[in-house]
Amino acid sequence: MSKKSLPKGLRESLEPEEEVLYMVKKKFALEKPKWLIVSNRRIILFDEKILGRYELKSVPFEKLERIVYHGGIVGSSFIIMLENGEELKLSWMDKDESKKAIGEIYDAVNKIAIERPLLNKKKNLLSEEWIFEKPSELVARSTRAAQQS
């Protein structure tokens, strides 16, 4: 993904060697945050405002515990749960885009984790639920450590 296509505040906040793998913009932009960004190092919740202002919440993959995706008839929701018990909620996201995002998160975490992460899926008549769980491990392969050495 080209860095020029990213919002300016997000471009400025990326770390060196950080690559954006996938971006999802919410359907209804009245709720915050407006963007869910998956990079090769973290999940970013980004809300761009007027006059160059923005809000950014970053979740490194190491601090991630679980993601619950719930897709309904019209839209979907994402709940990101952190190791410290904090929950970040995003609603009114496009269903197909959300599925691609959780797939990118799974692939990115799988690249640095020692144990394979879990991705459980449940499909009902009018809805579906995907639950991503990062394995509880004390040691993780870090791409950052490899890049520094």
Coordinates of N, CA and C in Angstrom, one line a residue:
M1 N 0.9 -1.2 0.0 CA 0.0 0.0 0.0 C 0.9 1.2 0.0
S2 N 0.6 2.2 -0.9 CA 1.4 3.4 -1.0 C 1.2 4.3 0.2
K3 N 2.3 4.8 0.7 CA 2.2 5.7 1.9 C 1.5 7.0 1.5
K4 N 1.5 7.4 0.2 CA 0.9 8.7 -0.2 C -0.6 8.6 -0.1
S5 N -1.2 7.4 -0.2 CA -2.6 7.2 -0.1 C -3.2 7.2 1.3
L6 N -2.3 7.2 2.3 CA -2.6 7.3 3.7 C -2.9 8.7 4.2
P7 N -3.8 8.8 5.2 CA -4.0 10.2 5.8 C -2.7 10.7 6.3
K8 N -2.5 12.0 6.2 CA -1.2 12.7 6.6 C -0.8 12.4 8.0
G9 N -1.7 12.5 9.0 CA -1.4 12.2 10.4 C -0.9 10.8 10.6
L10 N -1.5 9.9 9.8 CA -1.1 8.5 10.0 C 0.3 8.3 9.4
R11 N 0.6 8.9 8.2 CA 1.9 8.8 7.6 C 3.0 9.2 8.6
E12 N 2.7 10.3 9.3 CA 3.7 10.9 10.2 C 3.9 10.0 11.4
S13 N 2.9 9.2 11.8 CA 2.9 8.3 13.0 C 3.5 7.0 12.7
L14 N 3.8 6.6 11.5 CA 4.3 5.3 11.2 C 5.8 5.2 11.7
E15 N 6.2 4.1 12.2 CA 7.6 3.9 12.6 C 8.4 3.6 11.4
P16 N 9.7 3.8 11.4 CA 10.6 3.4 10.3 C 10.4 1.9 10.0
E17 N 10.4 1.5 8.8 CA 10.3 0.1 8.4 C 8.9 -0.5 8.6
E18 N 7.9 0.4 9.1 CA 6.6 -0.1 9.3 C 5.8 0.0 8.0
E19 N 5.1 -1.1 7.7 CA 4.3 -1.2 6.5 C 2.9 -1.4 6.8
V20 N 2.0 -0.6 6.1 CA 0.6 -0.8 6.3 C 0.1 -1.9 5.4
L21 N -0.5 -2.9 6.0 CA -0.9 -4.1 5.2 C -2.4 -4.0 4.8
Y22 N -3.2 -3.3 5.6 CA -4.6 -3.2 5.2 C -5.3 -2.1 6.0
M23 N -6.3 -1.4 5.4 CA -7.0 -0.3 6.0 C -8.5 -0.5 5.8
V24 N -9.3 -0.3 6.8 CA -10.8 -0.3 6.7 C -11.3 1.0 7.2
K25 N -12.2 1.7 6.4 CA -12.8 2.9 6.8 C -14.3 2.5 7.2
K26 N -14.7 3.0 8.3 CA -16.1 2.7 8.8 C -17.1 3.3 7.8
K27 N -18.3 2.6 7.7 CA -19.4 3.0 6.9 C -19.9 4.4 7.3
F28 N -20.2 4.5 8.6 CA -20.7 5.8 9.1 C -19.6 6.5 9.9
A29 N -19.2 7.6 9.4 CA -18.0 8.3 10.0 C -18.3 9.1 11.2
L30 N -19.6 9.1 11.7 CA -19.9 9.9 12.8 C -19.3 9.3 14.1
E31 N -19.2 8.0 14.2 CA -18.7 7.3 15.3 C -17.1 7.3 15.2
K32 N -16.4 7.3 16.3 CA -15.0 7.3 16.3 C -14.5 6.0 16.8
P33 N -13.3 5.5 16.3 CA -12.5 6.0 15.3 C -13.0 5.7 13.9
K34 N -12.5 6.4 12.9 CA -13.0 6.2 11.5 C -12.3 5.1 10.8
W35 N -11.0 4.8 11.2 CA -10.2 3.9 10.4 C -9.6 2.8 11.3
L36 N -9.6 1.6 10.8 CA -8.9 0.5 11.4 C -7.7 0.1 10.4
I37 N -6.5 0.2 10.9 CA -5.3 0.0 10.1 C -4.5 -1.2 10.7
V38 N -4.1 -2.1 9.8 CA -3.3 -3.2 10.2 C -1.9 -3.0 9.6
S39 N -0.9 -2.9 10.4 CA 0.5 -2.8 9.9 C 1.2 -4.1 10.2
N40 N 2.4 -4.2 9.8 CA 3.2 -5.4 10.1 C 3.6 -5.5 11.5
R41 N 3.3 -4.5 12.4 CA 3.7 -4.4 13.8 C 2.6 -4.2 14.8
R42 N 1.5 -3.7 14.3 CA 0.4 -3.3 15.3 C -0.9 -3.0 14.5
I43 N -1.9 -2.9 15.4 CA -3.2 -2.4 14.9 C -3.4 -1.0 15.3
I44 N -3.8 -0.1 14.4 CA -4.0 1.3 14.7 C -5.4 1.7 14.5
L45 N -6.0 2.4 15.4 CA -7.3 3.0 15.3 C -7.0 4.5 15.1
F46 N -7.5 5.0 14.0 CA -7.2 6.4 13.6 C -8.4 7.2 13.3
D47 N -8.4 8.4 13.8 CA -9.5 9.3 13.5 C -8.9 10.7 13.1
E48 N -9.1 11.0 11.8 CA -8.6 12.3 11.3 C -9.6 13.4 11.5
K49 N -9.2 14.5 12.0 CA -10.0 15.7 12.2 C -9.7 16.8 11.3
I50 N -10.3 18.0 11.4 CA -10.0 19.1 10.6 C -8.8 19.8 11.2
L51 N -8.2 20.6 10.3 CA -7.0 21.5 10.7 C -5.8 20.6 11.1
G52 N -5.7 19.4 10.5 CA -4.5 18.6 10.7 C -4.5 17.8 12.0
R53 N -5.6 17.9 12.8 CA -5.6 17.2 14.1 C -6.1 15.8 13.9
Y54 N -5.7 14.9 14.8 CA -6.1 13.5 14.7 C -5.9 12.8 16.1
E55 N -6.6 11.7 16.2 CA -6.5 10.8 17.4 C -6.0 9.5 16.9
L56 N -5.0 8.9 17.6 CA -4.5 7.6 17.2 C -4.3 6.7 18.4
K57 N -4.8 5.5 18.3 CA -4.7 4.5 19.4 C -3.9 3.3 18.7
S58 N -2.8 2.9 19.3 CA -2.0 1.9 18.8 C -2.0 0.6 19.7
V59 N -2.1 -0.5 19.1 CA -2.2 -1.8 19.8 C -1.1 -2.7 19.2
P60 N 0.1 -2.8 19.8 CA 1.1 -3.7 19.3 C 0.6 -5.1 19.4
F61 N 1.0 -6.0 18.5 CA 0.6 -7.4 18.5 C 0.9 -8.1 19.8
E62 N 2.0 -7.7 20.4 CA 2.4 -8.3 21.7 C 1.4 -8.1 22.8
K63 N 0.6 -7.0 22.7 CA -0.4 -6.7 23.8 C -1.8 -7.1 23.4
L64 N -1.9 -7.7 22.3 CA -3.2 -8.2 21.8 C -3.6 -9.5 22.5
E65 N -4.8 -9.7 22.9 CA -5.3 -10.9 23.4 C -6.3 -11.6 22.5
R66 N -7.3 -10.9 22.1 CA -8.4 -11.5 21.4 C -9.1 -10.4 20.5
I67 N -9.6 -10.9 19.4 CA -10.5 -10.0 18.6 C -11.8 -10.8 18.3
V68 N -12.9 -10.1 18.5 CA -14.2 -10.8 18.2 C -14.8 -9.9 17.0
Y69 N -15.1 -10.6 15.9 CA -15.7 -10.0 14.8 C -17.1 -10.6 14.8
H70 N -18.1 -9.7 14.7 CA -19.5 -10.1 14.5 C -20.1 -9.5 13.3
G71 N -20.5 -10.3 12.3 CA -21.1 -9.8 11.1 C -22.6 -10.0 11.1
G72 N -23.4 -9.0 10.9 CA -24.8 -9.1 10.8 C -25.3 -8.9 9.4
I73 N -26.6 -8.6 9.2 CA -27.1 -8.4 7.9 C -26.6 -7.2 7.2
V74 N -26.5 -6.1 7.9 CA -26.1 -4.8 7.3 C -24.6 -4.5 7.5
G75 N -24.1 -4.6 8.7 CA -22.7 -4.3 8.9 C -22.1 -5.2 9.9
S76 N -20.9 -4.8 10.4 CA -20.2 -5.7 11.3 C -19.6 -4.9 12.5
S77 N -19.2 -5.6 13.5 CA -18.5 -4.9 14.6 C -17.2 -5.7 14.9
F78 N -16.3 -5.0 15.5 CA -15.0 -5.5 15.9 C -14.8 -5.1 17.4
I79 N -14.4 -6.1 18.2 CA -14.0 -5.8 19.6 C -12.6 -6.3 19.8
I80 N -11.7 -5.4 20.1 CA -10.3 -5.8 20.3 C -10.0 -5.8 21.8
M81 N -9.6 -6.9 22.3 CA -9.4 -7.1 23.7 C -7.9 -7.1 23.9
L82 N -7.4 -6.3 24.9 CA -6.0 -6.3 25.2 C -5.6 -7.1 26.4
E83 N -4.4 -7.4 26.6 CA -3.9 -8.2 27.7 C -4.3 -7.6 29.1
N84 N -4.3 -6.2 29.1 CA -4.6 -5.5 30.4 C -6.1 -5.4 30.7
G85 N -7.0 -6.1 29.8 CA -8.4 -6.1 30.1 C -9.2 -5.0 29.3
E86 N -8.5 -4.1 28.7 CA -9.1 -3.0 28.0 C -9.8 -3.5 26.7
E87 N -11.0 -3.0 26.4 CA -11.7 -3.3 25.1 C -11.8 -2.1 24.3
L88 N -11.5 -2.3 23.0 CA -11.7 -1.2 22.0 C -12.8 -1.7 21.0
K89 N -13.8 -0.9 20.8 CA -15.0 -1.4 20.0 C -15.1 -0.5 18.8
L90 N -15.3 -1.2 17.7 CA -15.6 -0.5 16.4 C -16.9 -1.1 15.8
S91 N -17.8 -0.2 15.4 CA -19.0 -0.7 14.8 C -19.3 -0.1 13.5
W92 N -20.3 -0.6 12.8 CA -20.7 -0.2 11.5 C -19.5 -0.2 10.5
M93 N -18.9 -1.4 10.4 CA -17.8 -1.6 9.4 C -18.3 -2.5 8.3
D94 N -17.8 -2.4 7.1 CA -18.2 -3.3 6.0 C -17.8 -4.7 6.4
K95 N -18.7 -5.7 6.1 CA -18.4 -7.0 6.5 C -17.2 -7.7 5.8
D96 N -17.2 -7.5 4.5 CA -16.1 -8.1 3.7 C -14.8 -7.5 4.1
E97 N -14.8 -6.2 4.2 CA -13.5 -5.5 4.6 C -13.0 -5.9 6.0
S98 N -14.0 -6.1 6.9 CA -13.6 -6.6 8.2 C -13.0 -8.0 8.2
K99 N -13.6 -8.8 7.4 CA -13.0 -10.2 7.3 C -11.6 -10.2 6.8
K100 N -11.4 -9.3 5.8 CA -10.0 -9.2 5.2 C -9.1 -8.7 6.3
A101 N -9.5 -7.7 7.1 CA -8.7 -7.1 8.1 C -8.3 -8.2 9.2
I102 N -9.3 -9.0 9.6 CA -8.9 -10.0 10.6 C -8.0 -11.1 10.0
G103 N -8.2 -11.3 8.7 CA -7.2 -12.2 8.1 C -5.8 -11.7 8.0
E104 N -5.7 -10.4 7.8 CA -4.4 -9.8 7.8 C -3.7 -9.8 9.2
I105 N -4.6 -9.5 10.2 CA -4.1 -9.6 11.6 C -3.6 -11.0 11.9
Y106 N -4.4 -12.0 11.5 CA -4.0 -13.4 11.7 C -2.6 -13.7 11.1
D107 N -2.5 -13.3 9.8 CA -1.2 -13.6 9.1 C 0.0 -12.8 9.7
A108 N -0.2 -11.5 10.1 CA 0.9 -10.8 10.7 C 1.3 -11.3 12.1
V109 N 0.3 -11.7 12.9 CA 0.7 -12.3 14.2 C 1.3 -13.6 14.0
N110 N 0.8 -14.4 13.1 CA 1.4 -15.7 12.8 C 2.9 -15.7 12.4
K111 N 3.3 -14.6 11.8 CA 4.7 -14.4 11.4 C 5.6 -14.2 12.6
I112 N 5.1 -13.6 13.7 CA 6.0 -13.3 14.8 C 5.8 -14.2 16.0
A113 N 4.6 -15.0 16.0 CA 4.3 -15.8 17.1 C 5.0 -17.2 17.0
I114 N 5.4 -17.7 18.2 CA 6.0 -19.1 18.2 C 4.9 -20.1 18.0
E115 N 3.7 -19.9 18.7 CA 2.6 -20.8 18.5 C 1.6 -20.2 17.5
R116 N 0.9 -21.0 16.8 CA 0.0 -20.5 15.8 C -1.2 -19.9 16.5
P117 N -1.7 -18.7 16.1 CA -2.9 -18.1 16.7 C -4.1 -18.9 16.3
L118 N -5.2 -18.7 17.0 CA -6.4 -19.4 16.8 C -7.4 -18.5 16.0
L119 N -8.2 -19.1 15.1 CA -9.2 -18.3 14.4 C -10.4 -19.2 14.3
N120 N -11.4 -19.0 15.2 CA -12.6 -19.8 15.2 C -13.7 -19.1 14.5
K121 N -14.5 -19.8 13.7 CA -15.6 -19.2 12.9 C -16.9 -19.9 13.2
K122 N -17.9 -19.1 13.3 CA -19.3 -19.7 13.6 C -20.2 -18.9 12.6
K123 N -20.9 -19.6 11.8 CA -21.9 -19.0 10.9 C -23.3 -19.4 11.2
N124 N -24.2 -18.5 11.4 CA -25.6 -18.7 11.7 C -26.4 -18.3 10.4
L125 N -27.7 -18.4 10.5 CA -28.5 -18.1 9.3 C -28.3 -16.6 8.9
L126 N -28.4 -15.6 9.8 CA -28.3 -14.2 9.4 C -27.0 -13.5 9.9
S127 N -26.2 -14.3 10.6 CA -25.0 -13.6 11.1 C -23.8 -14.6 11.2
E128 N -22.6 -14.1 11.4 CA -21.5 -14.9 11.6 C -20.5 -14.2 12.6
E129 N -19.7 -15.1 13.3 CA -18.8 -14.6 14.3 C -17.5 -15.2 14.1
W130 N -16.4 -14.4 14.1 CA -15.0 -14.9 14.0 C -14.4 -14.5 15.3
I131 N -13.6 -15.4 16.0 CA -12.9 -15.1 17.2 C -11.4 -15.4 16.9
F132 N -10.6 -14.4 17.0 CA -9.2 -14.5 16.8 C -8.6 -14.5 18.2
E133 N -7.7 -15.5 18.6 CA -7.1 -15.5 19.9 C -5.6 -15.7 19.7
K134 N -4.8 -14.8 20.3 CA -3.4 -14.9 20.2 C -3.0 -15.9 21.3
P135 N -2.0 -16.8 21.0 CA -1.6 -17.8 22.0 C -0.9 -17.1 23.2
S136 N -1.1 -17.7 24.3 CA -0.5 -17.1 25.5 C 0.9 -17.7 25.6
E137 N 1.9 -16.9 25.1 CA 3.3 -17.3 25.1 C 4.1 -16.2 25.8
L138 N 5.2 -16.6 26.4 CA 6.1 -15.7 27.0 C 7.1 -15.1 26.1
V139 N 7.4 -15.9 25.1 CA 8.5 -15.4 24.1 C 7.8 -15.3 22.8
A140 N 8.2 -14.3 22.0 CA 7.7 -14.1 20.7 C 8.9 -13.8 19.8
R141 N 8.9 -14.3 18.6 CA 9.9 -13.9 17.6 C 9.6 -12.5 17.3
S142 N 10.5 -11.6 17.3 CA 10.3 -10.2 17.0 C 11.0 -9.9 15.7
T143 N 10.2 -9.4 14.8 CA 10.9 -8.9 13.5 C 11.7 -7.7 13.8
R144 N 11.3 -6.9 14.8 CA 12.1 -5.7 15.1 C 13.5 -6.0 15.6
A145 N 13.6 -7.0 16.4 CA 14.9 -7.4 17.0 C 15.8 -7.9 15.9
A146 N 15.2 -8.7 14.9 CA 16.0 -9.2 13.8 C 16.4 -8.1 12.9
Q147 N 15.6 -7.1 12.7 CA 16.0 -5.9 11.9 C 17.1 -5.1 12.5
Q148 N 17.1 -5.0 13.8 CA 18.1 -4.2 14.5 C 19.5 -4.8 14.5
S149 N 19.5 -6.2 14.5 CA 20.8 -6.9 14.5 C 21.2 -7.1 13.1

